Coordinates of C-alpha atoms in Angstrom, one line a residue:
M187 CA 326.3 85.4 209.7
I188 CA 323.5 84.9 212.1
E189 CA 322.2 87.9 214.0
V190 CA 321.5 87.2 217.7
S191 CA 320.2 89.4 220.4
I192 CA 322.5 90.9 223.1
L193 CA 321.1 88.3 225.7
D194 CA 321.8 85.6 223.4
G195 CA 325.3 86.8 222.7
I196 CA 326.0 87.1 226.5
A197 CA 324.7 83.6 227.1
Q198 CA 326.8 82.2 224.2
S199 CA 330.0 83.9 225.3
F200 CA 329.5 82.8 228.8
F201 CA 329.1 79.1 228.1
I202 CA 332.2 79.3 225.6
Y203 CA 334.5 80.4 228.4
F204 CA 332.9 78.7 231.3
G205 CA 334.0 75.3 230.3
I206 CA 337.6 76.4 229.8
I207 CA 337.8 78.2 233.1
V208 CA 336.1 75.5 235.1
V209 CA 338.2 72.7 233.7
Y210 CA 341.5 74.7 234.1
N211 CA 340.7 75.6 237.7
F212 CA 339.8 71.9 238.3
I213 CA 342.9 70.6 236.8
F214 CA 345.2 72.9 239.1
G215 CA 343.1 72.7 242.1
N216 CA 342.1 76.4 242.0
T217 CA 338.8 75.8 243.9
G218 CA 339.2 78.4 246.7
V219 CA 336.6 81.2 247.1
K220 CA 339.1 83.8 245.8
N221 CA 339.6 81.9 242.6
I222 CA 335.9 81.3 242.2
V223 CA 335.0 85.0 242.6
Y224 CA 337.9 85.8 240.2
S225 CA 336.7 83.4 237.6
L226 CA 333.1 84.6 237.7
I227 CA 334.2 88.3 237.3
L228 CA 336.4 87.1 234.4
L229 CA 333.5 85.1 232.9
L230 CA 331.2 88.3 233.2
I231 CA 333.9 90.5 231.5
L232 CA 334.5 87.9 228.6
S233 CA 330.7 87.5 228.0
L234 CA 330.3 91.3 227.6
I235 CA 333.4 91.7 225.4
G236 CA 332.4 88.7 223.3
I237 CA 329.4 90.6 222.1
F238 CA 331.5 93.2 220.4
L239 CA 334.6 91.2 219.4
G240 CA 333.3 87.8 218.7
D241 CA 336.0 85.4 217.9
I242 CA 338.9 87.8 218.7
T243 CA 338.0 87.7 222.3
S244 CA 339.8 84.4 222.4
F245 CA 342.9 86.0 221.1
F246 CA 342.9 88.7 223.8
L247 CA 342.2 85.9 226.4
A248 CA 345.3 84.0 225.4
L249 CA 347.3 87.2 225.3
G250 CA 346.2 88.1 228.7
M251 CA 347.2 84.6 230.1
I252 CA 350.6 84.7 228.6
I253 CA 351.2 88.4 229.9
R254 CA 350.0 87.1 233.4
E255 CA 352.6 84.4 233.3
R256 CA 355.4 86.6 232.2
R257 CA 354.8 88.8 235.1
K258 CA 355.8 85.9 237.4
P259 CA 359.4 85.3 238.4
K260 CA 359.3 82.0 236.3
I261 CA 356.9 81.3 233.3
N262 CA 355.1 78.1 233.9
Y263 CA 354.8 76.9 230.4
Y264 CA 352.9 73.8 231.5
H265 CA 350.0 76.0 232.8
L266 CA 350.0 78.0 229.5
N267 CA 350.0 74.7 227.5
V268 CA 347.1 73.4 229.4
F269 CA 345.2 76.7 228.9
L270 CA 346.0 76.9 225.1
M271 CA 344.7 73.3 224.5
L272 CA 341.5 74.1 226.3
L273 CA 341.1 77.4 224.4
S274 CA 341.8 75.8 221.0
S275 CA 339.7 72.8 221.7
Q276 CA 336.7 75.2 222.8
I277 CA 337.0 77.2 219.7
V278 CA 336.7 74.1 217.5
V279 CA 333.9 72.7 219.6
L280 CA 332.0 76.0 219.2
A281 CA 332.3 75.8 215.5
L282 CA 331.3 72.4 215.1
A283 CA 328.3 73.1 217.4
A284 CA 327.2 76.0 215.4
Y285 CA 327.3 74.0 212.2
F286 CA 325.4 71.2 213.8
S287 CA 322.8 73.6 215.3
R288 CA 322.4 75.2 211.7
G289 CA 321.9 71.8 210.1
L290 CA 319.5 70.8 212.7
L291 CA 317.3 73.9 212.5
Y292 CA 317.4 73.8 208.7
L293 CA 316.1 70.2 208.9
F294 CA 313.3 70.8 211.5
L295 CA 312.1 74.3 210.5
D296 CA 312.4 73.9 206.8
L297 CA 314.5 77.0 206.2
H298 CA 316.3 77.9 203.0
Q299 CA 318.6 80.8 203.8
I300 CA 321.1 81.3 206.7
A301 CA 319.3 84.7 207.2
D302 CA 316.1 83.0 208.2
L303 CA 318.0 81.6 211.3
S304 CA 318.0 85.1 212.7
T305 CA 314.3 85.0 213.3
H306 CA 314.9 82.0 215.5
S307 CA 318.1 83.4 217.2
H308 CA 316.9 82.2 220.8
L309 CA 316.3 78.7 219.6
F310 CA 319.6 78.6 217.6
T311 CA 321.5 79.8 220.7
G312 CA 319.9 77.4 222.9
V313 CA 320.6 74.5 220.5
E314 CA 324.2 75.6 220.0
I315 CA 324.9 75.8 223.8
V316 CA 323.4 72.4 224.5
T317 CA 325.4 70.8 221.6
M318 CA 328.5 72.6 222.8
C319 CA 328.0 71.0 226.3
I320 CA 327.4 67.5 224.9
I321 CA 330.6 67.8 222.7
D322 CA 332.5 69.1 225.8
L323 CA 331.4 66.2 227.9
L324 CA 332.5 63.6 225.2
A325 CA 335.8 65.4 224.8
L326 CA 336.4 65.4 228.6
Q327 CA 335.6 61.6 228.7
F328 CA 338.1 61.0 225.8
G329 CA 340.6 63.1 227.6
H330 CA 340.1 61.1 230.7
V331 CA 340.7 57.9 228.8
M332 CA 343.9 59.2 227.2
I333 CA 345.2 60.6 230.6
K334 CA 344.6 57.0 232.2
R335 CA 346.4 55.5 229.3
Y336 CA 349.6 57.8 229.3
A337 CA 349.6 58.9 233.0
G338 CA 352.5 56.7 233.8
S339 CA 354.7 57.3 230.8
L340 CA 353.8 61.0 229.8
D341 CA 354.2 63.2 232.8
I342 CA 355.9 66.5 231.4
S343 CA 354.6 68.9 234.1
N344 CA 358.1 69.3 235.6
D345 CA 360.0 69.2 232.3
G346 CA 360.6 72.8 231.4
E347 CA 362.4 72.2 228.0
V348 CA 359.6 69.9 226.7
N349 CA 356.9 72.3 227.8
K350 CA 358.7 75.4 226.3
H351 CA 358.7 73.6 222.9
L352 CA 355.1 72.5 223.2
F353 CA 354.1 76.0 223.9
T354 CA 355.5 77.2 220.7
I355 CA 353.6 74.5 218.9
L356 CA 350.2 75.0 220.6
L357 CA 350.6 78.7 220.1
A358 CA 350.9 78.2 216.3
V359 CA 348.0 75.8 216.4
F360 CA 345.7 78.3 218.3
G361 CA 346.8 81.1 215.8
S362 CA 346.0 78.8 212.8
I363 CA 342.5 78.0 214.1
E364 CA 341.8 81.7 214.9
L365 CA 343.1 82.8 211.4
L366 CA 341.2 80.1 209.6
L367 CA 337.9 81.2 211.2
L368 CA 338.5 84.9 210.9
I369 CA 339.5 84.7 207.2
S370 CA 336.4 82.6 206.6
N371 CA 334.1 84.9 208.2
F372 CA 335.7 88.0 206.6
Q373 CA 335.7 86.6 203.1
G374 CA 332.1 85.2 203.7
V375 CA 333.0 81.7 202.9
T376 CA 330.0 79.5 203.0
A377 CA 329.2 77.3 205.9
T378 CA 329.8 74.0 204.0
I379 CA 333.2 75.1 202.8
Q380 CA 334.2 76.5 206.2
L381 CA 333.0 73.2 207.9
T382 CA 335.1 71.2 205.4
L383 CA 338.1 73.3 205.9
L384 CA 337.7 73.1 209.7
L385 CA 337.2 69.3 209.7
T386 CA 340.2 68.7 207.5
F387 CA 342.3 71.1 209.6
V388 CA 341.2 69.2 212.9
L389 CA 341.8 65.6 211.3
M390 CA 345.4 66.7 210.3
L391 CA 345.9 68.3 213.8
G392 CA 344.5 65.1 215.6
L393 CA 347.0 63.0 213.5
I394 CA 349.9 65.3 214.3
S395 CA 349.0 65.5 217.9
W396 CA 349.0 61.7 218.2
Q397 CA 352.2 61.4 216.4
A398 CA 353.7 64.2 218.7
L399 CA 352.2 62.4 221.8
E400 CA 353.9 59.1 220.9
T401 CA 357.1 60.7 220.0
T402 CA 357.0 62.6 223.4
R403 CA 356.2 59.4 225.4
V404 CA 359.3 57.7 223.7
Y405 CA 361.4 60.6 224.5
I406 CA 360.5 60.7 228.2
L407 CA 361.0 56.8 228.3
Q408 CA 364.5 57.1 226.9
K409 CA 365.2 59.9 229.3
K410 CA 364.0 57.9 232.2
V411 CA 366.1 54.9 231.2
A412 CA 369.1 57.2 230.7
T413 CA 368.6 58.5 234.2
E414 CA 368.2 55.2 235.7
K415 CA 371.3 54.1 234.0
L416 CA 373.4 57.0 235.3
Q417 CA 372.1 56.3 238.8
N418 CA 373.0 52.7 238.5
E419 CA 376.6 53.7 237.5
Q420 CA 376.9 56.1 240.3
L421 CA 375.6 53.3 242.7
D422 CA 378.1 50.9 241.2
N423 CA 380.9 53.3 241.5
Y424 CA 379.9 53.9 245.2
L425 CA 379.8 50.2 246.1
K426 CA 383.2 49.8 244.4
S427 CA 384.6 52.6 246.5
V428 CA 383.1 51.2 249.6
E429 CA 384.5 47.9 248.8
H430 CA 388.0 49.3 248.1
Q431 CA 387.9 51.1 251.4
Y432 CA 386.9 48.0 253.3
L433 CA 389.8 46.0 251.7
E434 CA 392.2 48.7 252.5
L435 CA 390.9 48.7 256.1
R436 CA 391.3 44.9 256.3
K437 CA 394.9 45.2 254.9
F438 CA 395.7 48.0 257.5
K439 CA 394.5 45.7 260.4
H440 CA 396.3 42.7 259.1
D441 CA 399.7 44.7 258.9
Y442 CA 398.9 46.3 262.4
K443 CA 398.6 42.9 264.0
I444 CA 401.9 41.7 262.4

């Protein structure tokens, strides 16, 4: 565990949640003055809480978001899913940035123990934040490419049933990541083992997510085809009904003339 100053801790927590809140508000168009002020207040609170609670802050943030949605007349699982994906991704990004920063400082400062990093806490925090921002930008670019690829065939924003099932999966994923990191820190697992566990988990999660994405895409396409088939059948029945009425009308006119 690297001891950092209060100022470093605030800066670290601020940039952790800054990306989540900014991207979430951008996705849903929450760019009004009221939302900006609310986001800044929330960021300040999270930055202060993060000093004392550390990784558990993310758990309370997710819990607060769920409670907020449950207080509405209808829960918007799509909003919750986007938030959980952003939160889970940022937790993983933070962990990867921390490991990369440690390795970088070990290499250039010729350190031998993790405790030695505490004497360079300002430098460590700065490198970690920069690394985290770089990974976030790369992740956003990758996400943009994936959205362009699946935008036409994977719109689930209005599918309540799919979003409800996806929420359960994402909540389990978020809980698993939090549990992995908390247990590793509590048990004093070495950074190398923790990084190996995290990378293995992320790799498995990536493969599962890709498979789930493809399955969802196929499901939505099948649902779309079934809907179009039903609409075509209804249109065909309507045309037959119109044709039948037209023939009946012609027959009536013919009998009337006679």
